[in-house]
């Protein structure tokens, strides 16, 4: 059930954070500002004319009618509504890095920090989120500006980061502080928008508890969710549609928490109550219900409800980017596959393959367009700054001419020219340095883009091959009048099973990759012999049965009885990936035209003890790895030899798992007869 929850919960978390951002924006631009420029901005917002909002922000800042912080916030907000995420992020970063000079500045600084932290948290950039939220909280506390939902949201974001980074106790404390702040704000203001923001904040807290498998805490937060929703319902401006939608979501969250606690009957009851709402009958509600059903492993029901996903993609004109493929298509594929609906799963799988290349091209075009906007914006700001600097210099020279004696004019003039020349030279050197840094960054971006392109192409090939095989056998089996003997049926069954497992393995690898960058420590509760981990990994990798390999396992006497306190599944997976790597790269690649030698290659797995660590050594006589690539090969999508099949993520995942278990994976560069990987895990204390 845990894997099912990990598949579905990020989607609801994505929806929740977007709700918080939208709620923040609705409240902000409805505030009553008295100036003419603010009135014009509000009119443009009501008409959804975001280009007008941008031009008014430029005009207001140029005429000094609004501050730089406020103008930056408004530009970021307008670009976010136009789906220019990078550009909006750039402006919010500018807002939070600008000096706060007034109470009005502080208000828009807080709102910019709220939105920027929301965006970073949505991308799982926890350290970056903390770097924005913590200084903002400190400044707001020092200035006595903490009685607002921006402050409460930032507390919730900090707590969510702490929870993801493994600091559960600190996270719980900040969640409690955020909740108390929400209560204080709504009691003091009574504003309906503050009620809405508080409810969405509690949804964020509940969702993060579910994401981190803190089901008891999540159940407690659903009760607070219920209480806050009841308070909202009593408000004179409460909207029945909002209550109905959140009541459905409340019961779906409650059901997910109860499922995680193994209380399946109660979970099903909560799900039934969610289905009584009007929202549950809408396409959006059906999809959210499907995500709960995935967590409950109710595959057939989930597959039935996922039929609305295509309708929603069309209704909202959603482009199938890489994120949207994972959000909308992978859960649908999983539900149909687990429900044994082979034809539908096959169709979804084909759609995923067709969408991957298009998604990557669209992503590159979108990034390029946003970078162009950012470049033009910076160019315009530089021009304005130059004009302002020229005006200041001219006024200064005029003052000097009026106030100094004519006899001192020449000396003063040359002195000013010298200083200006020095500043220009310094600025030129700084610009040259910045330009060089941009070139380096661009080269790195191009390398990253090339690796991602190769990865997408490889994944497309890896999925298309088994899909074509499955499609062929499906046509054979469903041909009217086709009679097959038992041997043929067994062979067809074997190949269908193998290729289905291959597709499932690729999907699992993509999900593993999304977790590879996590620094969260994996819980170690399994007390197992080290030998068991080795034996399980050998069996799962198939290295002992490989026809081209002579496999051997050597266990040092001191390692035979060693017990490890670890996570059996994660430790076995890491070692399996290393053995699978050795098996693959000891076979000559067909595309190179290499002649297969009759002499078998060798793969050796050796277990030994080094102090307080258990050492797994995987050694082969394959193609080997240059010493200078010892760290590069552990990066995502890296394949040193493109003629070999693979995705370039196996070693990345293996190292991530080992490190999160308290160990590590390194390449022994002293070994030159092939490749030798050393994985260490801590022995039981």
Short mmCIF file of C-alpha atoms in Angstrom, two decimals, residues 9-21 23 121 152-153 156-157 160 163-164 175 178-179 182 194-212 214 217-229 232 241-254 256-257 279 288:
data_model
loop_
_atom_site.label_atom_id
_atom_site.label_comp_id
_atom_site.label_asym_id
_atom_site.label_seq_id
_atom_site.Cartn_x
_atom_site.Cartn_y
_atom_site.Cartn_z
CA UNK A 9 -0.19 11.61 -2.91
CA UNK A 10 2.22 13.92 -4.87
CA UNK A 11 -0.64 14.67 -7.25
CA UNK A 12 -2.93 15.85 -4.43
CA UNK A 13 -0.03 17.80 -2.90
CA UNK A 14 0.50 19.54 -6.26
CA UNK A 15 -3.21 20.48 -6.34
CA UNK A 16 -3.10 21.66 -2.70
CA UNK A 17 -0.14 24.04 -3.14
CA UNK A 18 -1.67 25.50 -6.29
CA UNK A 19 -4.87 26.12 -4.28
CA UNK A 20 -2.83 27.99 -1.66
CA UNK A 21 -1.14 30.15 -4.30
CA UNK A 23 -6.14 31.78 -2.65
CA UNK A 121 8.08 23.68 -1.95
CA UNK A 152 1.08 31.27 9.10
CA UNK A 153 1.66 29.85 5.60
CA UNK A 156 3.58 25.64 7.54
CA UNK A 157 6.09 25.62 4.67
CA UNK A 160 6.78 20.73 5.69
CA UNK A 163 9.22 16.87 7.92
CA UNK A 164 10.74 15.98 4.54
CA UNK A 175 2.65 22.98 12.38
CA UNK A 178 0.87 27.74 12.16
CA UNK A 179 -2.51 26.33 13.22
CA UNK A 182 -4.59 30.69 11.57
CA UNK A 194 -8.56 34.27 5.77
CA UNK A 195 -10.91 31.34 6.50
CA UNK A 196 -10.24 29.96 3.01
CA UNK A 197 -6.47 30.33 3.37
CA UNK A 198 -6.55 28.66 6.81
CA UNK A 199 -8.46 25.67 5.42
CA UNK A 200 -6.04 25.30 2.51
CA UNK A 201 -3.12 25.61 4.96
CA UNK A 202 -4.53 22.73 7.05
CA UNK A 203 -4.96 20.72 3.83
CA UNK A 204 -1.25 21.28 3.11
CA UNK A 205 -0.32 20.05 6.60
CA UNK A 206 -2.54 16.97 6.33
CA UNK A 207 -1.22 16.16 2.88
CA UNK A 208 2.41 16.37 3.98
CA UNK A 209 1.74 14.04 6.93
CA UNK A 210 0.24 11.53 4.49
CA UNK A 211 3.17 11.96 2.09
CA UNK A 212 5.58 11.14 4.92
CA UNK A 214 2.60 9.89 9.50
CA UNK A 217 -0.86 12.72 12.84
CA UNK A 218 -2.71 12.98 9.51
CA UNK A 219 -5.86 11.62 11.18
CA UNK A 220 -5.59 14.28 13.91
CA UNK A 221 -5.25 17.01 11.27
CA UNK A 222 -8.36 15.76 9.44
CA UNK A 223 -10.29 16.46 12.66
CA UNK A 224 -8.91 20.01 12.72
CA UNK A 225 -9.76 20.28 9.03
CA UNK A 226 -13.34 19.29 9.93
CA UNK A 227 -13.54 21.87 12.74
CA UNK A 228 -12.21 24.68 10.55
CA UNK A 229 -14.61 23.77 7.74
CA UNK A 232 -16.24 28.48 7.66
CA UNK A 241 -19.69 24.83 -3.48
CA UNK A 242 -16.48 25.37 -1.50
CA UNK A 243 -17.89 23.52 1.53
CA UNK A 244 -19.05 20.62 -0.65
CA UNK A 245 -15.66 20.34 -2.40
CA UNK A 246 -13.65 20.48 0.82
CA UNK A 247 -16.01 18.03 2.56
CA UNK A 248 -15.27 15.53 -0.21
CA UNK A 249 -11.53 16.14 0.07
CA UNK A 250 -11.69 15.88 3.90
CA UNK A 251 -13.21 12.40 3.75
CA UNK A 252 -10.77 11.27 1.05
CA UNK A 253 -7.86 12.39 3.27
CA UNK A 254 -9.44 10.67 6.26
CA UNK A 256 -6.17 7.62 3.12
CA UNK A 257 -5.00 8.03 6.74
CA UNK A 279 -18.11 17.45 -6.02
CA UNK A 288 -9.39 12.65 -6.69
#
